[in-house]
PDB file of C-alpha atoms in Angstrom:
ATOM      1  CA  UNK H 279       1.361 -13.779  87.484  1.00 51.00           C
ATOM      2  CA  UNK H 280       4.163 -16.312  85.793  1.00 50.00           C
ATOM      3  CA  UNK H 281       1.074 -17.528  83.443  1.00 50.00           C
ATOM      4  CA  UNK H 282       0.389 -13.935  82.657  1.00 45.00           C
ATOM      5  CA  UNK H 283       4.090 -13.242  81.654  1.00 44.00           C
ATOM      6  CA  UNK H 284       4.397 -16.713  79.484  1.00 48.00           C
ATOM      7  CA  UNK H 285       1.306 -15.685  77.313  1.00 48.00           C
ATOM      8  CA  UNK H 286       3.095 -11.520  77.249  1.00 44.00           C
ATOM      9  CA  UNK H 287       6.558 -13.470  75.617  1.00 45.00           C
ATOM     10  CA  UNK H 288       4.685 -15.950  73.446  1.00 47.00           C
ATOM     11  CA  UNK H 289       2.468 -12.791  72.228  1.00 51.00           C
ATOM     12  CA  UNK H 290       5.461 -10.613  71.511  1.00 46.00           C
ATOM     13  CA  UNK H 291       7.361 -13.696  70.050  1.00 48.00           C
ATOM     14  CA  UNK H 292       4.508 -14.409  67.428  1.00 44.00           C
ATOM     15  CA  UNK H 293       4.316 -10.518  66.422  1.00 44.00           C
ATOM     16  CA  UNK H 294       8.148 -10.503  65.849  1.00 42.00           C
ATOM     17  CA  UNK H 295       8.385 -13.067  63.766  1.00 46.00           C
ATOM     18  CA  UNK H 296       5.115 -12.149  61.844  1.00 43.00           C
ATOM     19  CA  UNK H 297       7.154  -8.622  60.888  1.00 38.00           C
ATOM     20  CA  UNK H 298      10.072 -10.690  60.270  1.00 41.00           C
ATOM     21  CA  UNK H 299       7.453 -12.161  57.132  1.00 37.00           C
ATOM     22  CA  UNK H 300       6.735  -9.131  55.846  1.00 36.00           C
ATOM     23  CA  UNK H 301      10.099  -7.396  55.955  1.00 37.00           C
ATOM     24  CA  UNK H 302      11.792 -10.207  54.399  1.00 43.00           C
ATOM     25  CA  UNK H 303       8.880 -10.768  51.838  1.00 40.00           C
ATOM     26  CA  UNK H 304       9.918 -10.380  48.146  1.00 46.00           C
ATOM     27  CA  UNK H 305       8.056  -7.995  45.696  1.00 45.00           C
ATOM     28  CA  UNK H 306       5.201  -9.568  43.700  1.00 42.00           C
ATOM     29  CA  UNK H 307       4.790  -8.329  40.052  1.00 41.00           C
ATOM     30  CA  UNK H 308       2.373  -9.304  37.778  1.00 40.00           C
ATOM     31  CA  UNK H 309       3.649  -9.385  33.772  1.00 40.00           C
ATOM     32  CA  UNK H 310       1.133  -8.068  31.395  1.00 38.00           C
ATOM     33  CA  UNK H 311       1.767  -9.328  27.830  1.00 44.00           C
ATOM     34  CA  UNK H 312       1.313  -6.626  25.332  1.00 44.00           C
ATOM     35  CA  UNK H 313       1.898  -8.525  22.026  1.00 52.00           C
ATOM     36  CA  UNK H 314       4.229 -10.899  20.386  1.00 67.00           C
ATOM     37  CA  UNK H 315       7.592  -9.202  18.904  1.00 79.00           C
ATOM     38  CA  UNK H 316       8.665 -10.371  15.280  1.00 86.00           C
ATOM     39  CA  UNK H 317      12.073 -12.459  15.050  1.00 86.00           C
ATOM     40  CA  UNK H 318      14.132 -13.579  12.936  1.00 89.00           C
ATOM     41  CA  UNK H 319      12.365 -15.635  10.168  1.00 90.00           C
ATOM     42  CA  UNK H 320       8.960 -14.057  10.505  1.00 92.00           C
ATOM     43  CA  UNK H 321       6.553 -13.221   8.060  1.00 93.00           C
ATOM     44  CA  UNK H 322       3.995 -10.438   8.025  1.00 93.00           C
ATOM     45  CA  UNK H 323       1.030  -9.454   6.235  1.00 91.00           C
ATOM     46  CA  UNK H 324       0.127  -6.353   5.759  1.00 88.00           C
ATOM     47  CA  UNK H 325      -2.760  -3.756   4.605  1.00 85.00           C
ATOM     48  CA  UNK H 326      -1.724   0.067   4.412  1.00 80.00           C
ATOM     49  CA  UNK H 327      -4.387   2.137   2.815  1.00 75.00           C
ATOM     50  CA  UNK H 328      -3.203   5.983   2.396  1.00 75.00           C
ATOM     51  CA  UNK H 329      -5.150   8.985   3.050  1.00 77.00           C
ATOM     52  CA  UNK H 330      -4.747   9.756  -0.285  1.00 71.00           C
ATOM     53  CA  UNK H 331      -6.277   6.341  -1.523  1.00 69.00           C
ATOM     54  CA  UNK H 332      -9.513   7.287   1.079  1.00 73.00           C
ATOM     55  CA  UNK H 333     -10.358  10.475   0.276  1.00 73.00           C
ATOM     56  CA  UNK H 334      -9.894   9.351  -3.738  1.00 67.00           C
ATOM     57  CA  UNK H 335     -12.842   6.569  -2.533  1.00 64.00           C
ATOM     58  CA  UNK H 336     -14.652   9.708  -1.445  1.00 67.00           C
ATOM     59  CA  UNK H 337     -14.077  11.401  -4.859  1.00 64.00           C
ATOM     60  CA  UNK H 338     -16.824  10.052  -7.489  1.00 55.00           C
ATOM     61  CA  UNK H 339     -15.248  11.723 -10.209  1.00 58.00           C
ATOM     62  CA  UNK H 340     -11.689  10.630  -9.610  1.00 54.00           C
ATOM     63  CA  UNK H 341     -10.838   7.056 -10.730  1.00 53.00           C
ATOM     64  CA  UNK H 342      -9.830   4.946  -7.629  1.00 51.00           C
ATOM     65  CA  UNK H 343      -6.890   2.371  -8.365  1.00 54.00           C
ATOM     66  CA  UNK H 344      -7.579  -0.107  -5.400  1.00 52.00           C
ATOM     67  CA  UNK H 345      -5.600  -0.274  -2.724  1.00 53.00           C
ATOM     68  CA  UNK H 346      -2.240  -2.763  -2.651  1.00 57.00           C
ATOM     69  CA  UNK H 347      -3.952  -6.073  -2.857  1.00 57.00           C
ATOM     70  CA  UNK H 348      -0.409  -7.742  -2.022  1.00 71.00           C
ATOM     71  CA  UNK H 349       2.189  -6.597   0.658  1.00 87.00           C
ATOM     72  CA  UNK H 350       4.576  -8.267   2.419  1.00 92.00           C
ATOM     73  CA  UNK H 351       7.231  -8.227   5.545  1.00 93.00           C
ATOM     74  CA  UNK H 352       9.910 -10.325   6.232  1.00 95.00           C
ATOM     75  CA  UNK H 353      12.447  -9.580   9.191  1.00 94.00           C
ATOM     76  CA  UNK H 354      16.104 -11.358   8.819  1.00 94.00           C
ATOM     77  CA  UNK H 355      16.622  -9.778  12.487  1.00 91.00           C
ATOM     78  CA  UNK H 356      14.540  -8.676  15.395  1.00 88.00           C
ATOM     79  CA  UNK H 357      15.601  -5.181  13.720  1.00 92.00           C
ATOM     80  CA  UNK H 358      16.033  -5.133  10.254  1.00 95.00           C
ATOM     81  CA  UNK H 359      12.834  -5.950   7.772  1.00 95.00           C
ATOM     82  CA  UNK H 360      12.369  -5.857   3.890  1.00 96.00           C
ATOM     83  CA  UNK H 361       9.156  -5.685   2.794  1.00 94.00           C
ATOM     84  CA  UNK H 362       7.273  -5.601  -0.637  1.00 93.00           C
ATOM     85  CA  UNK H 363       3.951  -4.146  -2.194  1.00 90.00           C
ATOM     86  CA  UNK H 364       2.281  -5.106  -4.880  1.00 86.00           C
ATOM     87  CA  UNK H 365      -0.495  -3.677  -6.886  1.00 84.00           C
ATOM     88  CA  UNK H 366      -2.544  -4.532  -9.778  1.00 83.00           C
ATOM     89  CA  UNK H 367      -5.397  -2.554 -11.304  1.00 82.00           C
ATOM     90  CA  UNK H 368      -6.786  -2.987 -15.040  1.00 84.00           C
ATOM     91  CA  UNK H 369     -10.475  -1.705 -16.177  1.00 86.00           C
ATOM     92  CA  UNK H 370     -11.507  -2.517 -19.555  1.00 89.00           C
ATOM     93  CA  UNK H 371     -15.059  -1.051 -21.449  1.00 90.00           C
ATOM     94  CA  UNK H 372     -16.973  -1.899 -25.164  1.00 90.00           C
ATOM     95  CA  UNK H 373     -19.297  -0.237 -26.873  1.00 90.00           C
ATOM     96  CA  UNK H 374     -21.189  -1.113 -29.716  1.00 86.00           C
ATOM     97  CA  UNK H 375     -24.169   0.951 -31.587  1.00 84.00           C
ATOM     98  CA  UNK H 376     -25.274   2.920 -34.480  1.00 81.00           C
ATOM     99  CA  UNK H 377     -24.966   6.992 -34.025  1.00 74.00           C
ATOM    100  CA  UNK H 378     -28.112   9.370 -35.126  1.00 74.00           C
ATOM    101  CA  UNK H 379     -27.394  10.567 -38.658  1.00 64.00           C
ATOM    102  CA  UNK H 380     -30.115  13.357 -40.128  1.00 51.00           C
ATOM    103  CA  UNK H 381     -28.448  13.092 -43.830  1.00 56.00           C
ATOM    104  CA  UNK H 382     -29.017   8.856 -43.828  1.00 51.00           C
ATOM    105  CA  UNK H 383     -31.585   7.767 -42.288  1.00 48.00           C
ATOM    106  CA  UNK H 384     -29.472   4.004 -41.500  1.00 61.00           C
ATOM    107  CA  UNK H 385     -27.147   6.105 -39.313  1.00 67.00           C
ATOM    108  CA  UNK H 386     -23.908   5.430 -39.014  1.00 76.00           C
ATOM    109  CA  UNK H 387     -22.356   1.839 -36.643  1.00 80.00           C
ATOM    110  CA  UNK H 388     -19.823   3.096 -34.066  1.00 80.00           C
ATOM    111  CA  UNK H 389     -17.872   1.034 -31.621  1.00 87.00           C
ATOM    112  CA  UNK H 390     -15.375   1.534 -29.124  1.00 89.00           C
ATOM    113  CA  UNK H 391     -12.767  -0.805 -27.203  1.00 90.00           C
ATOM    114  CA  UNK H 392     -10.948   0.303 -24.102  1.00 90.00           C
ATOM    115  CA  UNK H 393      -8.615  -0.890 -21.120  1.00 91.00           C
ATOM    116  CA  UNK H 394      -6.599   0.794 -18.790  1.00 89.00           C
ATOM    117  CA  UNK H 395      -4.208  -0.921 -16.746  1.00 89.00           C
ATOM    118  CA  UNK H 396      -1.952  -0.227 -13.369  1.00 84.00           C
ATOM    119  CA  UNK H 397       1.265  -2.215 -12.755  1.00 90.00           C
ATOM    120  CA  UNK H 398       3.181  -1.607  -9.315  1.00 89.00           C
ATOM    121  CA  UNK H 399       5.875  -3.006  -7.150  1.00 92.00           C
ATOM    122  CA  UNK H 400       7.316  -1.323  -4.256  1.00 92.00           C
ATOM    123  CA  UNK H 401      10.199  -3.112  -2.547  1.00 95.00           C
ATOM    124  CA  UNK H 402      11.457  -1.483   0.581  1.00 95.00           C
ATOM    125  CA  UNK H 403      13.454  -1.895   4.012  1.00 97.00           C
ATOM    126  CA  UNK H 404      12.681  -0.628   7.687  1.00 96.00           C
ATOM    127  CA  UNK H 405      15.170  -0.629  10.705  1.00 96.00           C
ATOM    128  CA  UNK H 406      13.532  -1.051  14.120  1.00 93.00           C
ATOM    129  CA  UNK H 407      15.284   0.839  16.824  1.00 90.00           C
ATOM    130  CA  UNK H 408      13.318  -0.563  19.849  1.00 75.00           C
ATOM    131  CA  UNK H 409      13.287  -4.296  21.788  1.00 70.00           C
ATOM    132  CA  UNK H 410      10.180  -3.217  23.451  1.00 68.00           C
ATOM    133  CA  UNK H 411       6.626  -5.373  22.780  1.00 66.00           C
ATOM    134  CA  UNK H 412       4.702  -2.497  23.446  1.00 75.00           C
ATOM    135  CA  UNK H 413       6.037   0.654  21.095  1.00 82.00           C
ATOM    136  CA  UNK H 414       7.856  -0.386  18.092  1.00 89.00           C
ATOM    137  CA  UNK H 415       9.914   2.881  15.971  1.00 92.00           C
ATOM    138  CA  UNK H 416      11.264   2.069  12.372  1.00 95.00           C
ATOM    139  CA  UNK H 417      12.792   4.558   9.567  1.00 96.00           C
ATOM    140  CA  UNK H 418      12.640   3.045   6.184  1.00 96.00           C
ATOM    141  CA  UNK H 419      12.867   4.084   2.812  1.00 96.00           C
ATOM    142  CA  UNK H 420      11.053   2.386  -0.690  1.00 94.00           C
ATOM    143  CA  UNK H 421      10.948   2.393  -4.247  1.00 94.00           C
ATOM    144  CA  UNK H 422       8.046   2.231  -6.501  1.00 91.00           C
ATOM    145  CA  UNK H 423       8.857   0.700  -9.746  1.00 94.00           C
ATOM    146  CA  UNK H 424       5.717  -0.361 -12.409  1.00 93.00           C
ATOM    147  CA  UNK H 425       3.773   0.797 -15.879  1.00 92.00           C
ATOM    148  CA  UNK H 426       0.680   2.292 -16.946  1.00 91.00           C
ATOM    149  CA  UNK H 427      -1.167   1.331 -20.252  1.00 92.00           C
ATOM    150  CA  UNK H 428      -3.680   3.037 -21.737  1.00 92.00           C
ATOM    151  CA  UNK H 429      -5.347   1.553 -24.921  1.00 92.00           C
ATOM    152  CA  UNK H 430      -7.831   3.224 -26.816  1.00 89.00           C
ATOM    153  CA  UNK H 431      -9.882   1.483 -30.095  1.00 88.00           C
ATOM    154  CA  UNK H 432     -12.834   2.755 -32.052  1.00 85.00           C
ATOM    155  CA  UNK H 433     -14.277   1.552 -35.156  1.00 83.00           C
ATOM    156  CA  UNK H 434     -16.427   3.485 -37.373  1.00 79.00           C
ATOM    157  CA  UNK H 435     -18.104   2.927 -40.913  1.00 73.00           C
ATOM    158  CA  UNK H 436     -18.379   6.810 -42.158  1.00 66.00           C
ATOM    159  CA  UNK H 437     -18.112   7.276 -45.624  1.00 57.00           C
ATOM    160  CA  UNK H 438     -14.584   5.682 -45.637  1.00 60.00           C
ATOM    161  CA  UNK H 439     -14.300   2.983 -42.603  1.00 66.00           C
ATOM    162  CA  UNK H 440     -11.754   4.006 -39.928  1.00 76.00           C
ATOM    163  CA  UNK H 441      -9.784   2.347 -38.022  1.00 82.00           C
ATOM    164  CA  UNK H 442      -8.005   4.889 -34.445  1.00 85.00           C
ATOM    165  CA  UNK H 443      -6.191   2.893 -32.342  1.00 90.00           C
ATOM    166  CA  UNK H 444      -4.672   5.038 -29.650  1.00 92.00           C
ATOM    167  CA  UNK H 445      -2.010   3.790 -26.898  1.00 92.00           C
ATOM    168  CA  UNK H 446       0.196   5.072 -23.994  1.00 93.00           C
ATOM    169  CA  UNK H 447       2.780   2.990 -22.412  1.00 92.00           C
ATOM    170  CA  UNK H 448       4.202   4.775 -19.168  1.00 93.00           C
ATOM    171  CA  UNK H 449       7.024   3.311 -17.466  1.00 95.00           C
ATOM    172  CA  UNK H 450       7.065   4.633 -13.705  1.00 93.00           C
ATOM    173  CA  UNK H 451       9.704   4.946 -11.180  1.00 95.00           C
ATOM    174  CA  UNK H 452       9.956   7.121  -7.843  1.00 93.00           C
ATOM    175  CA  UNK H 453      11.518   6.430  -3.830  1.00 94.00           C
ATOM    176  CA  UNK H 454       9.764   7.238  -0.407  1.00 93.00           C
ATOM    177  CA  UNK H 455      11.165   7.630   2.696  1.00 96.00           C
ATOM    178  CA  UNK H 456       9.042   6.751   5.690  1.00 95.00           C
ATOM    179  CA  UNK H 457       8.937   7.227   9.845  1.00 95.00           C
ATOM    180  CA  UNK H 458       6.530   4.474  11.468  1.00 94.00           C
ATOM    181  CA  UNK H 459       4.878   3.708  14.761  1.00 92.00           C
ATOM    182  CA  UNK H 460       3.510   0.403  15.269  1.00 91.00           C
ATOM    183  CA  UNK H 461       1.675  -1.422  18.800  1.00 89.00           C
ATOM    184  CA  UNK H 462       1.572  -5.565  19.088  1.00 87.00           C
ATOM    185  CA  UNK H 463      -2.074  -6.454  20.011  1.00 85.00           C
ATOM    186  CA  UNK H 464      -2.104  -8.646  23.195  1.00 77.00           C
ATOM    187  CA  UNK H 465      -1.154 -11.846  22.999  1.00 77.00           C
ATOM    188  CA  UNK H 466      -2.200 -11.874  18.696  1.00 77.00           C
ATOM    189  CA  UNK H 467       0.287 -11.980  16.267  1.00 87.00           C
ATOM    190  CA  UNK H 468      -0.947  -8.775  15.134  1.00 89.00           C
ATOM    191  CA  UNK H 469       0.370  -4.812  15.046  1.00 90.00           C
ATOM    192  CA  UNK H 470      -1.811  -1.669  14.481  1.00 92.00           C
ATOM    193  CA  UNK H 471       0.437   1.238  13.058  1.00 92.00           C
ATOM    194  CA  UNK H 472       0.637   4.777  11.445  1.00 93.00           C
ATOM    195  CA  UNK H 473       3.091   5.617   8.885  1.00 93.00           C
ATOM    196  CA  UNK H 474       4.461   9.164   7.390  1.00 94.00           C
ATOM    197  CA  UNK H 475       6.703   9.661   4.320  1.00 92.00           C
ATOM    198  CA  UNK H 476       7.494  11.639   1.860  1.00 93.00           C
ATOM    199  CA  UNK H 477       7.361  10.375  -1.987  1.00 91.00           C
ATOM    200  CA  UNK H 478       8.494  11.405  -5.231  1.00 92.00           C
ATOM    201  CA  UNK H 479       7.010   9.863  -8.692  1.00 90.00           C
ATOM    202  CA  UNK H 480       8.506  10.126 -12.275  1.00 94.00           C
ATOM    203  CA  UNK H 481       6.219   9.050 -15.167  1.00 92.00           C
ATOM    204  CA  UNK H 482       8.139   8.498 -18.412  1.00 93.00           C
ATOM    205  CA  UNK H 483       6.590   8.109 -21.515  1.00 91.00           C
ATOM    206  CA  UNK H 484       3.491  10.431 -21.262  1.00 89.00           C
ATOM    207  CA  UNK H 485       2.421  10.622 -24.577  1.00 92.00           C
ATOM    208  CA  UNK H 486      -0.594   8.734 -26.666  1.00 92.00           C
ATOM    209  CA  UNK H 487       0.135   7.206 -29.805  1.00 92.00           C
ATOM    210  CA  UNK H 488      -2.569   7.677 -32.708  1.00 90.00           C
ATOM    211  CA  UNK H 489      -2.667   5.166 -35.771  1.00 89.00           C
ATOM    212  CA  UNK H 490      -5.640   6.469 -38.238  1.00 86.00           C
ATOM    213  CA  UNK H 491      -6.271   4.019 -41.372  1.00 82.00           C
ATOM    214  CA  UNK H 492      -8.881   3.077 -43.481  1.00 75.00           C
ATOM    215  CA  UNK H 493     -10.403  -1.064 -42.835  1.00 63.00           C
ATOM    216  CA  UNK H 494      -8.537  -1.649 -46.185  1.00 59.00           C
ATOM    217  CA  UNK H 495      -4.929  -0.360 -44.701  1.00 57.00           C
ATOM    218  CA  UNK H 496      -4.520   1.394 -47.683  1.00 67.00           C
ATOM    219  CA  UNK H 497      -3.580   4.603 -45.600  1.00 77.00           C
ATOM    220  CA  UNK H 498      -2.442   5.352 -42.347  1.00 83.00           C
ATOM    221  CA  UNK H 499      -1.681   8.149 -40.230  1.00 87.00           C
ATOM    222  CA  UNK H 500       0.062   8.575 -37.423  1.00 90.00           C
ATOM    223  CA  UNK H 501       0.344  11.158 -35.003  1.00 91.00           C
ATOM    224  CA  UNK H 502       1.174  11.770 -31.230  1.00 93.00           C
ATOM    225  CA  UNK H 503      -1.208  13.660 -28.643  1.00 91.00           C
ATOM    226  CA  UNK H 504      -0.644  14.577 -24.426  1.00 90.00           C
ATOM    227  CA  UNK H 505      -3.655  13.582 -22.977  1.00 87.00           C
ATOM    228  CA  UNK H 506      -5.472  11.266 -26.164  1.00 84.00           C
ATOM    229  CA  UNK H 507      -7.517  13.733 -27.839  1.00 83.00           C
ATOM    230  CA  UNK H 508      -7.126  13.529 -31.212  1.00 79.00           C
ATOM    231  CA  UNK H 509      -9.071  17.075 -31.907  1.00 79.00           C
ATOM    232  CA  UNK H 510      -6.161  19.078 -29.621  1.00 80.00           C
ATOM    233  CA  UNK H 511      -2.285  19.248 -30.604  1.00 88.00           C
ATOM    234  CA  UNK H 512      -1.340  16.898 -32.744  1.00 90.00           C
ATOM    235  CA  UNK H 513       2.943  16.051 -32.816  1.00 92.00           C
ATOM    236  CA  UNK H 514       4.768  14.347 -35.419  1.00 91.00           C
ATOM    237  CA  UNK H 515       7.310  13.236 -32.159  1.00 91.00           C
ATOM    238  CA  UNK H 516       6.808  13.551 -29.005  1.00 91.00           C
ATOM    239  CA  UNK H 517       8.726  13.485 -25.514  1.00 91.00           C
ATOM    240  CA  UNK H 518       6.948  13.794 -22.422  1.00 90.00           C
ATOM    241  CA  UNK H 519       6.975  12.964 -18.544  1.00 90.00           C
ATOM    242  CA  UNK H 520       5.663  13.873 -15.784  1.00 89.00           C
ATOM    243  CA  UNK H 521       6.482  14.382 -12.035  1.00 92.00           C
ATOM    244  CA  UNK H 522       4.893  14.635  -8.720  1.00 89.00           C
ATOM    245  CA  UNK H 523       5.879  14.489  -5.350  1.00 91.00           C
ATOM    246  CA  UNK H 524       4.681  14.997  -1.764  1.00 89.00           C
ATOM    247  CA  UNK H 525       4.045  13.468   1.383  1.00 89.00           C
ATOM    248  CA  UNK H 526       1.055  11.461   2.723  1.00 87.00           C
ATOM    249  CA  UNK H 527      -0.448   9.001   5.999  1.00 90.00           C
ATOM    250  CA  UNK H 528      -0.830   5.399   6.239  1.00 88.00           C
ATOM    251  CA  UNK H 529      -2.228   3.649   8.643  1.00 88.00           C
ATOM    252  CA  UNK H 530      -1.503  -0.429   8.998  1.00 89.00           C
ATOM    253  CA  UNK H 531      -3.080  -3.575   9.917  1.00 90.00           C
ATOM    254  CA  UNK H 532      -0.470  -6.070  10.167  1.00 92.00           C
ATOM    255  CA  UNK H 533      -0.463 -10.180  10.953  1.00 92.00           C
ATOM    256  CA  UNK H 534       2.455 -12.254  11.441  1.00 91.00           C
ATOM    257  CA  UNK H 535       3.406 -15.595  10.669  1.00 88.00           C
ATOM    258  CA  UNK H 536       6.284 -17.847  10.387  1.00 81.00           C
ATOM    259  CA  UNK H 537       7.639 -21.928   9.704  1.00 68.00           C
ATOM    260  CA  UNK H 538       8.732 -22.678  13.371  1.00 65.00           C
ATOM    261  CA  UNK H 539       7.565 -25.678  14.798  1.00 56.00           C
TER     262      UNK H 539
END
């Protein structure tokens, strides 16, 4: 009987203290890392492409303009980033040949020279409103600054040889405002977003500039046209802009970088 009751007290002694464990145990959590918040000092790369810019890629008969080859973020604060885009487009064509002419039979040479350029810079700023790694919130506003040029030659030796050189030089200006959601990509330096704004674009100088002369430069005309067609409305002077606005989507690839050793 008095081994029985020493193995009851050790048996009830061993159960107490194993509760005692698990009472007094402390709470195990597991951290999952969901990406790796810009600081102060960081870099980013970017890529942004519109829905505008895809469905354009979509449109055969609409000229596309690339997407921003350059753009770039820089935070001073956890908080506060500037950024920058930048984007260059030019597309030049020559032609060279001799036109079908019933009244001579050598025909008449005809040759043509063009290039169209597309000049942009877009500096910006975004606040970020949350610390979190795994949603990131920023407002931010931008302004698009660049040129267009449009330069039109053609050479032909009619009767009289002509010389048309026809030009546009467009200076461009316009602001966006923006609303943006971004996610940090496990432990990679890298962010997958969607952006929305609203834009507004002024175009000034909308107008094509003729010059008409002879290869000896005995006489020249010139004239200003709307859209570069010479056979349309013709304007001794001419003032003319143009402006859009409207809203559109972005979605973002983004990789960051920065000096720290």
């Amino acid at each position: 009987m008095r081994k029985l009751f020493f193995i009851f007290v050790l048996g009830m002694c061993l159960s107490i203290q194993g509760f005692a464990q698990i009472s007094e145990g402390s709470v195990n959590a597991k951290i999952i890392r969901t990406g790796n918040r810009p600081e102060a000092g960081t870099f980013g790369v970017y890529v942004g492409p519109a829905l505008s810019d895809i469905l354009r890629m979509a449109d055969r008969n609409t000229s596309w303009r690339g997407f921003p080859l350059v753009n770039l973020k820089y935070y001073t604060s956890p908080n506060l980033e500037f950024r920058l885009g930048l984007q260059f487009y030019s597309e030049s064509s020559k032609t060279k040949g001799v036109l079908v002419n019933t009244a001579n039979s050598d025909g008449t040479s005809y040759g043509t020279k063009s290039k169209e350029s597309y000049n942009r810079i877009m500096p910006g700023i975004a606040y970020h409103f949350s610390s979190k790694n795994l949603v990131d919130v920023y407002l931010g506003v931008a302004i698009p600054l660049g040129y267009d040029i449009d330069d039109r030659n053609s050479v032909s030796s009619d009767e009289i040889a002509l010389v048309n050189k026809v030009k546009r030089t467009s200076f461009v200006i316009g602001g966006e405002a923006f609303i943006g959601l971004q996610c940090f990509v496990a432990d990679l330096p890298l962010s997958l977003g969607l952006e929305y704004g609203i834009s507004g674009l002024c175009e000034f100088g909308q107008k094509y500039k003729h010059e008409v002369a002879n290869v000896g430069g005995t006489e020249t005309q010139i004239f200003y046209t709307t859209d570069g067609n010479a056979m349309g409305t013709n304007y001794s002077d001419l003032k003319s802009q143009k402006g859009e606005a409207g809203s559109d989507i972005r979605l973002t690839i983004s990789y960051y970088f920065n000096n720290k050793k």
